[in-house]
Coordinates of C-alpha atoms and ligand atoms in Angstrom, one line a residue:
M2 CA 267.8 32.9 320.8
S3 CA 264.1 32.8 320.7
D4 CA 261.2 35.2 320.6
P5 CA 257.5 34.3 320.1
K6 CA 257.9 35.9 316.7
D7 CA 260.1 33.0 315.6
N8 CA 256.9 31.3 314.8
K9 CA 255.4 34.3 313.1
G10 CA 258.8 35.1 311.6
K11 CA 261.0 36.9 313.9
A12 CA 264.1 36.5 316.2
P13 CA 267.2 37.6 318.0
E14 CA 269.0 40.8 318.2
A15 CA 272.6 40.0 317.6
P16 CA 273.3 38.1 314.5
K17 CA 275.2 35.0 315.6
A18 CA 278.6 34.4 314.0
E19 CA 277.3 31.7 311.8
D20 CA 274.4 33.8 310.6
A21 CA 276.7 36.7 309.7
P22 CA 276.7 38.1 306.1
G23 CA 278.2 35.6 303.7
N24 CA 278.2 32.7 306.1
K25 CA 276.2 29.5 306.0
L26 CA 273.1 28.4 307.8
S27 CA 273.6 27.4 311.5
T28 CA 272.5 23.8 312.4
K29 CA 269.7 25.4 314.5
A30 CA 268.6 27.4 311.5
V31 CA 268.6 24.3 309.4
E32 CA 266.5 22.5 311.9
A33 CA 264.1 25.4 312.1
L34 CA 263.8 25.5 308.3
L35 CA 263.0 21.8 308.2
E36 CA 260.4 22.2 310.9
S37 CA 258.6 24.9 308.9
N38 CA 258.9 23.2 305.5
A39 CA 257.2 19.8 305.5
A40 CA 258.0 19.2 301.8
L41 CA 261.7 19.6 302.4
K42 CA 261.6 17.5 305.5
N43 CA 260.1 14.7 303.4
E44 CA 262.7 15.2 300.7
L45 CA 265.6 14.9 303.2
A46 CA 264.1 12.2 305.4
G47 CA 266.4 9.2 305.7
M48 CA 269.4 11.2 304.8
D49 CA 272.2 11.4 307.3
K50 CA 271.7 14.6 309.4
D51 CA 275.0 16.2 308.4
K52 CA 274.6 15.3 304.7
A53 CA 271.1 16.8 304.8
A54 CA 272.4 20.0 306.4
E55 CA 275.1 20.2 303.7
A56 CA 272.5 19.7 300.9
L57 CA 270.4 22.5 302.5
R58 CA 273.4 24.8 302.7
K59 CA 273.9 24.5 299.0
M60 CA 270.3 25.5 298.2
D61 CA 269.1 29.0 297.6
I62 CA 268.0 30.4 300.9
A63 CA 265.2 32.5 299.4
E64 CA 263.8 29.4 297.7
L65 CA 264.2 27.3 300.8
L66 CA 262.3 29.8 302.8
T67 CA 259.4 29.8 300.4
G68 CA 259.4 26.1 300.0
L69 CA 260.3 26.3 296.3
A70 CA 263.6 24.5 296.5
V71 CA 262.5 21.0 295.8
G72 CA 262.8 21.2 292.1
G73 CA 260.6 19.0 289.9
K74 CA 259.0 17.1 292.9
N75 CA 256.3 19.5 293.6
Q76 CA 253.5 16.9 293.3
K77 CA 254.8 15.3 296.4
D78 CA 255.2 18.7 298.1
M79 CA 251.7 19.6 297.6
A80 CA 250.6 16.0 298.5
S81 CA 252.1 16.5 302.0
Y82 CA 249.7 19.4 302.6
K83 CA 246.5 17.4 303.0
F84 CA 244.3 20.4 303.7
W85 CA 246.0 23.1 301.7
Q86 CA 246.1 21.1 298.5
T87 CA 242.3 21.2 298.5
Q88 CA 242.2 25.0 298.7
P89 CA 242.2 27.7 296.0
V90 CA 245.9 28.7 296.6
P91 CA 248.8 28.6 294.1
R92 CA 250.7 25.4 294.0
F93 CA 254.5 25.6 294.6
D94 CA 255.2 24.9 291.0
E95 CA 253.0 27.8 289.8
A96 CA 255.0 30.4 291.6
A97 CA 256.7 31.7 288.5
N98 CA 253.5 32.1 286.6
D99 CA 252.8 35.7 285.7
A100 CA 249.1 35.6 285.0
G101 CA 247.3 37.0 288.0
G102 CA 243.7 36.9 289.2
P103 CA 241.2 34.8 291.2
I104 CA 241.9 31.1 291.3
K105 CA 238.3 30.0 291.7
I106 CA 235.1 31.9 290.8
I107 CA 232.7 31.5 293.7
D108 CA 229.0 31.2 293.1
P109 CA 227.4 32.7 296.2
E110 CA 224.2 30.6 295.6
K111 CA 226.3 27.5 296.1
V112 CA 227.9 28.5 299.3
S113 CA 226.6 26.5 302.3
K114 CA 224.3 28.4 304.6
T115 CA 225.4 26.3 307.6
P116 CA 228.8 25.5 309.1
D117 CA 230.4 22.1 309.0
T118 CA 229.9 20.1 312.2
L119 CA 232.6 20.2 314.7
I120 CA 234.1 17.3 316.6
E121 CA 231.8 16.0 319.3
G122 CA 231.7 18.2 322.4
F123 CA 232.4 21.5 320.6
E124 CA 230.2 24.1 319.0
W125 CA 230.6 27.2 316.9
A126 CA 230.4 30.7 318.4
T127 CA 230.4 34.2 317.0
L128 CA 232.3 36.5 319.4
D129 CA 230.7 39.8 320.3
L130 CA 233.9 41.8 321.0
T131 CA 231.8 44.9 322.0
N132 CA 231.0 42.9 325.1
D133 CA 233.9 43.2 327.5
D134 CA 233.4 39.6 328.9
E135 CA 233.8 38.1 325.4
L136 CA 236.8 40.3 324.6
Q137 CA 238.2 39.1 327.9
E138 CA 237.6 35.4 326.8
L139 CA 239.5 36.0 323.5
W140 CA 242.3 37.7 325.5
D141 CA 242.5 34.7 327.8
L142 CA 242.7 32.2 325.0
L143 CA 245.4 34.2 323.2
T144 CA 247.4 35.1 326.3
Y145 CA 247.9 31.5 327.2
H146 CA 247.8 29.7 323.9
Y147 CA 248.9 32.0 321.1
V148 CA 252.2 32.2 319.3
E149 CA 255.3 31.2 321.3
D150 CA 258.9 30.8 320.3
D151 CA 260.3 27.3 319.8
N152 CA 261.8 27.2 323.3
A153 CA 258.6 28.4 325.0
M154 CA 260.4 31.4 326.5
F155 CA 258.1 34.1 325.1
R156 CA 254.5 34.3 324.1
F157 CA 252.6 37.2 322.4
R158 CA 250.5 39.2 324.8
Y159 CA 248.1 41.3 322.8
S160 CA 246.4 43.8 325.1
K161 CA 242.6 44.1 325.1
S162 CA 242.9 47.6 323.7
F163 CA 245.0 46.0 320.9
L164 CA 242.4 43.4 320.1
H165 CA 239.7 46.1 320.1
W166 CA 241.8 48.1 317.6
A167 CA 242.8 45.2 315.4
L168 CA 239.4 43.6 315.1
M169 CA 237.0 46.5 315.1
S170 CA 238.4 48.5 312.2
P171 CA 236.1 50.3 309.7
G172 CA 233.5 47.9 308.2
W173 CA 234.3 45.1 310.7
K174 CA 231.8 42.3 310.9
K175 CA 230.9 40.3 314.0
E176 CA 230.4 37.2 311.9
W177 CA 234.1 37.2 311.1
H178 CA 235.1 36.9 314.8
V179 CA 234.8 33.1 314.9
G180 CA 235.2 31.0 318.0
V181 CA 234.8 27.4 319.1
R182 CA 233.4 26.6 322.5
A183 CA 233.3 23.4 324.6
T184 CA 229.6 22.6 324.5
K185 CA 229.3 21.8 328.2
S186 CA 231.4 24.4 329.9
K187 CA 231.1 27.0 327.1
K188 CA 234.8 27.7 327.4
L189 CA 236.4 29.3 324.4
V190 CA 239.0 26.9 323.0
A191 CA 239.8 28.2 319.5
S192 CA 239.5 31.4 317.4
I193 CA 240.0 32.7 313.9
C194 CA 239.3 36.3 313.0
G195 CA 239.1 38.6 310.0
V196 CA 238.5 42.3 309.2
P197 CA 237.6 43.7 305.8
T198 CA 240.0 45.9 303.8
E199 CA 241.1 46.5 300.2
V200 CA 244.5 45.6 298.8
R201 CA 246.2 46.3 295.5
V202 CA 248.0 43.5 293.9
R203 CA 250.0 44.8 291.0
D204 CA 247.4 47.6 290.4
Q205 CA 244.4 45.3 290.7
K206 CA 242.4 46.5 293.6
I207 CA 240.6 43.7 295.5
K208 CA 238.4 43.4 298.5
V209 CA 239.9 41.0 301.0
T210 CA 239.6 39.7 304.5
E211 CA 242.7 40.2 306.6
I212 CA 242.9 37.0 308.6
N213 CA 244.5 36.9 312.0
F214 CA 244.4 35.4 315.5
L215 CA 244.1 31.7 314.4
C216 CA 244.6 30.0 317.8
I217 CA 243.8 26.6 319.2
H218 CA 243.9 25.7 322.9
K219 CA 247.1 23.6 323.6
K220 CA 245.0 20.6 324.6
L221 CA 243.2 20.5 321.2
R222 CA 246.3 20.7 319.0
S223 CA 247.0 18.2 316.1
K224 CA 243.3 17.2 315.8
R225 CA 242.9 18.9 312.4
L226 CA 240.8 21.7 313.8
T227 CA 242.7 24.3 311.8
P228 CA 241.2 23.3 308.4
V229 CA 237.7 23.4 309.9
L230 CA 238.3 26.9 311.3
I231 CA 239.7 28.1 308.0
K232 CA 236.8 26.6 306.0
E233 CA 234.3 28.2 308.4
I234 CA 235.7 31.7 308.1
T235 CA 236.0 31.3 304.4
R236 CA 232.3 30.3 304.2
R237 CA 231.4 33.4 306.2
C238 CA 233.5 35.6 304.0
Y239 CA 232.0 34.1 300.8
L240 CA 228.5 34.7 302.2
S241 CA 229.4 38.4 302.6
G242 CA 230.6 38.5 299.0
I243 CA 234.4 38.6 299.8
Y244 CA 236.2 35.9 297.9
Q245 CA 239.9 36.7 298.6
A246 CA 242.0 37.0 301.8
V247 CA 245.4 38.0 302.9
Y248 CA 247.3 36.4 305.8
T249 CA 250.8 35.9 307.2
A250 CA 252.5 33.0 309.0
G251 CA 255.9 31.9 310.1
V252 CA 255.3 28.5 308.6
V253 CA 255.6 27.6 304.9
L254 CA 252.3 26.8 303.3
P255 CA 251.4 26.7 299.6
T256 CA 252.5 29.3 298.4
P257 CA 254.0 32.5 299.8
V258 CA 253.5 35.5 297.6
S259 CA 256.5 37.0 299.5
S260 CA 258.8 36.3 302.5
C261 CA 260.3 39.0 304.7
R262 CA 262.7 38.7 307.5
Y263 CA 262.4 40.3 311.0
Y264 CA 265.0 42.6 312.4
H265 CA 265.3 43.8 316.0
R266 CA 266.8 47.0 317.4
P267 CA 267.5 46.8 321.1
L268 CA 266.4 49.8 323.1
D269 CA 267.1 48.3 326.6
W270 CA 269.9 45.9 325.7
L271 CA 270.5 44.8 329.3
K272 CA 266.9 43.7 329.9
L273 CA 266.9 41.8 326.5
Y274 CA 270.1 40.1 327.6
E275 CA 268.7 39.2 331.0
I276 CA 265.6 37.6 329.5
G277 CA 267.6 35.6 326.9
F278 CA 266.3 37.6 323.9
S279 CA 269.7 39.1 323.1
H280 CA 273.1 37.4 323.3
L281 CA 276.4 38.8 324.2
P282 CA 278.4 38.6 320.9
R283 CA 281.7 36.8 321.3
G284 CA 284.5 39.2 322.2
S285 CA 282.1 41.9 323.4
T286 CA 281.1 43.0 326.9
K287 CA 277.8 44.0 328.5
A288 CA 279.0 47.6 328.8
R289 CA 280.0 47.7 325.2
Q290 CA 276.7 46.4 324.1
I291 CA 274.9 49.0 326.2
T292 CA 277.0 51.8 324.7
K293 CA 276.6 50.4 321.2
N294 CA 272.8 50.6 321.5
H295 CA 272.6 54.0 323.3
L296 CA 270.4 56.6 321.6
P297 CA 270.3 60.4 321.8
S298 CA 267.7 61.8 324.2
T299 CA 266.2 64.2 321.6
T300 CA 265.0 63.7 318.1
S301 CA 266.6 65.5 315.2
T302 CA 264.0 65.8 312.3
P303 CA 262.8 69.5 312.3
G304 CA 259.0 69.7 312.5
L305 CA 258.5 66.2 314.0
R306 CA 255.4 66.1 316.3
A307 CA 252.7 63.7 317.4
M308 CA 250.0 63.1 314.7
E309 CA 246.7 64.9 315.4
A310 CA 243.1 64.6 314.0
K311 CA 243.8 67.5 311.7
D312 CA 246.6 65.5 310.0
V313 CA 244.4 62.6 308.8
N314 CA 243.7 63.8 305.3
A315 CA 247.4 64.7 304.6
V316 CA 248.6 61.4 306.0
Q317 CA 246.1 59.5 303.9
D318 CA 247.2 61.3 300.8
L319 CA 250.9 60.6 301.5
L320 CA 250.3 57.0 302.6
E321 CA 248.3 56.2 299.4
R322 CA 251.0 57.7 297.1
Y323 CA 253.8 56.0 299.1
S324 CA 252.0 52.7 299.2
K325 CA 251.5 52.5 295.5
R326 CA 255.3 52.1 295.1
F327 CA 254.9 48.5 296.3
A328 CA 253.5 45.6 294.3
L329 CA 251.4 44.4 297.2
N330 CA 249.9 47.2 299.2
Q331 CA 246.9 48.2 301.2
A332 CA 244.4 50.8 299.9
F333 CA 243.5 53.0 302.9
T334 CA 240.3 55.1 303.2
R335 CA 240.3 58.2 305.3
E336 CA 238.4 56.3 308.0
E337 CA 241.0 53.6 308.0
V338 CA 243.8 56.0 308.4
E339 CA 242.0 57.6 311.3
H340 CA 241.4 54.2 312.9
W341 CA 244.8 52.6 312.4
L342 CA 247.1 55.6 312.9
L343 CA 245.4 58.2 315.2
H344 CA 245.8 57.5 318.9
K345 CA 242.8 58.7 320.9
E346 CA 243.3 59.0 324.6
E347 CA 240.6 57.0 326.4
A348 CA 240.4 56.5 330.2
G349 CA 241.4 52.9 331.2
K350 CA 242.7 52.0 327.7
E351 CA 246.3 51.3 326.9
Q352 CA 247.9 53.1 324.0
V353 CA 248.3 50.8 321.0
V354 CA 249.6 53.0 318.2
W355 CA 252.1 55.9 318.2
S356 CA 252.2 58.1 315.1
Y357 CA 254.2 61.2 314.3
V358 CA 254.2 63.6 311.4
V359 CA 256.7 66.1 310.1
E360 CA 255.2 69.5 309.4
D361 CA 257.2 71.9 307.2
A362 CA 257.7 75.1 309.2
E363 CA 257.0 77.3 306.2
T364 CA 254.4 75.6 304.1
H365 CA 252.8 73.7 307.0
K366 CA 252.5 70.7 304.7
I367 CA 253.0 67.2 306.1
T368 CA 256.1 65.9 304.4
D369 CA 256.6 62.6 306.3
F370 CA 255.0 60.4 308.9
V371 CA 256.0 57.4 310.9
S372 CA 254.2 55.0 313.2
F373 CA 254.7 52.0 315.5
Y374 CA 252.5 49.8 317.6
N375 CA 252.8 48.1 320.9
L376 CA 252.9 44.3 321.1
E377 CA 254.1 42.9 324.4
S378 CA 255.2 39.3 325.1
T379 CA 255.0 37.4 328.3
V380 CA 258.4 36.2 329.4
I381 CA 257.5 32.7 330.5
Q382 CA 258.8 31.8 334.0
H383 CA 261.4 34.4 334.5
P384 CA 262.4 35.4 338.1
K385 CA 262.9 39.1 337.3
H386 CA 260.9 40.1 334.2
D387 CA 257.4 39.0 333.3
N388 CA 257.0 40.9 330.0
V389 CA 259.0 42.4 327.1
R390 CA 257.6 45.6 325.4
A391 CA 258.2 45.5 321.7
A392 CA 257.4 48.4 319.3
Y393 CA 256.7 47.2 315.8
L394 CA 257.4 49.6 312.9
Y395 CA 254.0 50.2 311.3
Y396 CA 253.2 52.5 308.3
Y397 CA 255.3 55.4 307.2
G398 CA 255.8 57.7 304.2
T399 CA 258.0 60.5 303.0
E400 CA 257.8 63.0 300.2
T401 CA 261.5 62.2 299.6
A402 CA 260.4 58.9 298.1
F403 CA 259.1 60.7 295.0
T404 CA 262.3 62.5 294.2
Q405 CA 263.7 59.4 292.5
D406 CA 266.9 60.0 294.5
Q407 CA 267.6 56.8 296.5
K408 CA 270.5 58.4 298.4
A409 CA 268.3 61.2 299.6
L410 CA 265.6 58.7 300.5
K411 CA 268.1 56.7 302.5
E412 CA 269.3 59.8 304.4
R413 CA 265.8 60.9 305.1
L414 CA 264.8 57.5 306.4
L415 CA 267.9 57.1 308.5
M416 CA 267.0 60.4 310.3
L417 CA 263.2 59.6 310.6
M418 CA 263.7 56.1 311.8
N419 CA 266.4 57.0 314.3
D420 CA 263.9 59.5 315.7
A421 CA 261.3 56.7 315.8
L422 CA 263.7 54.6 317.9
I423 CA 264.3 57.6 320.3
L424 CA 260.5 58.1 320.6
A425 CA 260.0 54.4 321.3
K426 CA 262.7 54.4 323.9
K427 CA 261.0 57.3 325.6
A428 CA 257.7 55.4 325.6
K429 CA 259.6 52.7 327.5
F430 CA 259.8 50.0 324.8
D431 CA 262.5 47.4 325.2
V432 CA 263.0 46.6 321.6
F433 CA 262.0 47.9 318.2
N434 CA 261.1 45.4 315.5
A435 CA 260.8 45.8 311.8
L436 CA 260.5 43.6 308.7
T437 CA 262.4 43.9 305.5
L438 CA 259.3 45.2 303.7
H439 CA 258.7 48.8 302.5
D440 CA 262.0 50.8 302.1
N441 CA 263.3 49.2 305.3
P442 CA 266.5 47.7 303.7
L443 CA 267.7 51.3 303.4
F444 CA 268.2 51.7 307.1
L445 CA 268.0 48.5 309.1
E446 CA 271.6 47.6 309.3
Q447 CA 272.9 51.1 309.7
L448 CA 270.5 51.8 312.6
K449 CA 271.8 48.6 314.3
F450 CA 268.9 46.4 313.9
G451 CA 270.0 42.7 314.3
A452 CA 268.9 40.0 312.0
G453 CA 266.1 37.7 313.3
D454 CA 266.2 34.0 312.7
G455 CA 262.6 33.7 311.5
Q456 CA 260.7 34.7 308.3
L457 CA 257.3 36.1 307.9
H458 CA 255.5 34.6 304.8
Y459 CA 252.8 36.6 303.1
Y460 CA 249.9 34.7 301.5
L461 CA 246.9 35.5 299.3
Y462 CA 243.8 33.2 299.4
N463 CA 242.0 32.5 296.1
Y464 CA 244.3 34.8 294.2
R465 CA 247.3 34.1 292.1
T466 CA 250.1 36.5 291.2
A467 CA 253.9 36.1 290.6
P468 CA 255.9 36.3 293.8
V469 CA 257.0 39.8 294.9
P470 CA 260.3 40.6 296.5
G471 CA 260.5 40.6 300.3
G472 CA 263.4 43.0 300.7
V473 CA 266.0 40.2 301.2
N474 CA 268.4 38.6 298.8
D475 CA 269.4 35.0 298.3
K476 CA 271.5 35.2 301.5
N477 CA 268.4 36.3 303.3
L478 CA 269.9 39.8 304.0
P479 CA 268.3 43.2 303.4
D480 CA 268.9 44.3 299.9
E481 CA 268.0 47.6 298.3
K482 CA 267.6 45.9 295.0
K483 CA 264.8 43.7 296.4
M484 CA 262.5 46.5 297.6
G485 CA 259.2 47.5 296.0
G486 CA 257.4 44.2 296.9
V487 CA 255.6 44.2 300.2
G488 CA 253.8 47.3 301.3
I489 CA 251.4 45.7 303.8
V490 CA 252.1 45.5 307.5
M491 CA 250.0 42.8 309.2
L492 CA 249.5 42.8 313.0
Ligands
LIG2 C1 248.7 27.2 314.4 C2 247.7 26.3 315.1 C3 246.3 26.8 315.1 C4 247.8 24.9 314.3 O1 247.0 24.0 315.0 P1 247.4 22.4 315.0 O2 246.6 21.8 316.1 O3 248.9 22.3 315.2 O4 247.1 21.9 313.6 P2 245.8 21.1 313.1 O5 245.9 19.7 313.3 O6 244.6 21.8 313.6 O7 245.8 21.4 311.5 C5 246.9 21.1 310.7 C6 246.8 21.8 309.3 O8 246.8 23.2 309.6 C7 247.8 23.8 308.8 N1 248.4 24.9 309.5 C8 249.2 24.9 310.6 N2 249.5 26.2 311.0 C9 248.9 27.0 310.1 C10 248.8 28.4 310.0 N3 249.5 29.2 310.8 N4 248.0 28.9 309.0 C11 247.4 28.1 308.2 N5 247.4 26.8 308.2 C12 248.1 26.2 309.2 C13 248.8 22.7 308.6 O9 249.7 23.0 307.5 C14 247.9 21.5 308.4 O10 247.4 21.5 307.1 P3 248.0 20.6 305.9 O11 247.7 19.1 306.2 O12 247.5 21.1 304.6 O13 249.5 20.8 306.0 C15 248.1 26.0 316.6 O14 249.4 25.4 316.6 C16 248.2 27.2 317.4 O15 247.2 27.7 318.0 N6 249.4 27.8 317.6 C17 249.6 29.0 318.4 C18 249.1 30.2 317.6 C19 249.6 30.3 316.2 O16 250.8 30.0 315.9 N7 248.8 30.8 315.3 C20 249.1 31.0 313.9 C21 249.6 32.3 313.7 S1 250.0 32.6 312.0

């Protein structure tokens, strides 16, 4: 089973028998783990394949996934990351260290005013995404070269409206939309982008750049262009006085602050089956799978309605209080809430975000909200389907979270999230994806989300803090005792 998200940390609908609770890693999962963990691969090199797999099965999955399993040999681990070992990021062996804060103090005077030179034939570009032609160029690069699954069956297909939304949030800076062009043809061949925001890391509020859309044209891979791109956006951030960043990746790098797992809830099971996203579990039938995933046609939370402009203040207040329950969370301004959550109808623009609030009939207070965004993938070379529409669970919040009654919170979220599934189905999504962050372990399995086979690792640049839980236990399954860590959803 594969999904573009495998590379950014996601995967199939139906947990395969060997991935089921309490069972061991499948051979494919072992191979995938080794692919994403250079240090481990080195450790196990030369060992017989079956023996290596057996050794891996005995290790702690959570540690494996975060690259921490190689015990006292971390010198060598770090040494295999030729670029990342030079960067202000925590080393693997520092992960348990509690003392938090910036790793390197940056003197703005000493930051170079000019970019590093690129390999011959290429030049730096700053993308002007307010210009439709340049937005189109970025769209073209990403549509044909961005994240794919390992089997090259699916590739992310961010819409132009999505790129506009993701890259022009309040305070956005043109300088942080970095491109590389071929000098002669001026063709855009690589990108790395950032937007400014503030995050709280264990109560320390820090200004950061959210990094996204690192992409290199397929013909320019493995030429060490990534480090050059990362150094360039870092330089541009430093020059703007921002010295920290947050980013996610499906690959293990030094050193994840947390690791979450993707879960998938089929909305159109048959289509997912036809495109090879979902499998038919042994002993089941297509009809049974369709029935299993069937949803009611109407929502059940009283007072649930689409979010409107008048709800922005109430949603911001609830989101801020809800977010602070997580060690790593995003601090939202009113403008950010409006930008990220409020859909504004615009002619010729696709809808990107769907947000709903629950208004109490008597007090008219907003007691809950939930949102999801649209991220399609191209189905590569399929005779019947050319895309898959995925809804990704985005931010949500509920007053029930402050009652200290976990059972009540679980019940509330089961109802709210089932309604979100119904609304996504109505909006013609094929699948609903969610990570194990926020309070998601309370409802994922009960609402028939299937375990993905990828992880999403969270990273902080130039900031050190002890790891935070990613909602999964040492069997990599959702665990209510592992909540309270990640409260940031990255696109
Ligand atoms: C990810 C991608 C840019 C890497 O390019 P590449 O040509 O394979 O790698 P390069 O030779 O340029 O650079 C290798 C270095 O980049 C690092 N690297 C690879 N992927 C990375 C990522 N997603 N984030 C940060 N660093 C990464 C490697 O670890 C290596 O550094 P190291 O020596 O310290 O280990 C490229 O494969 C790509 O565009 N993939 C599709 C889009 C994608 O997956 N983007 C990342 C989304 S998180």
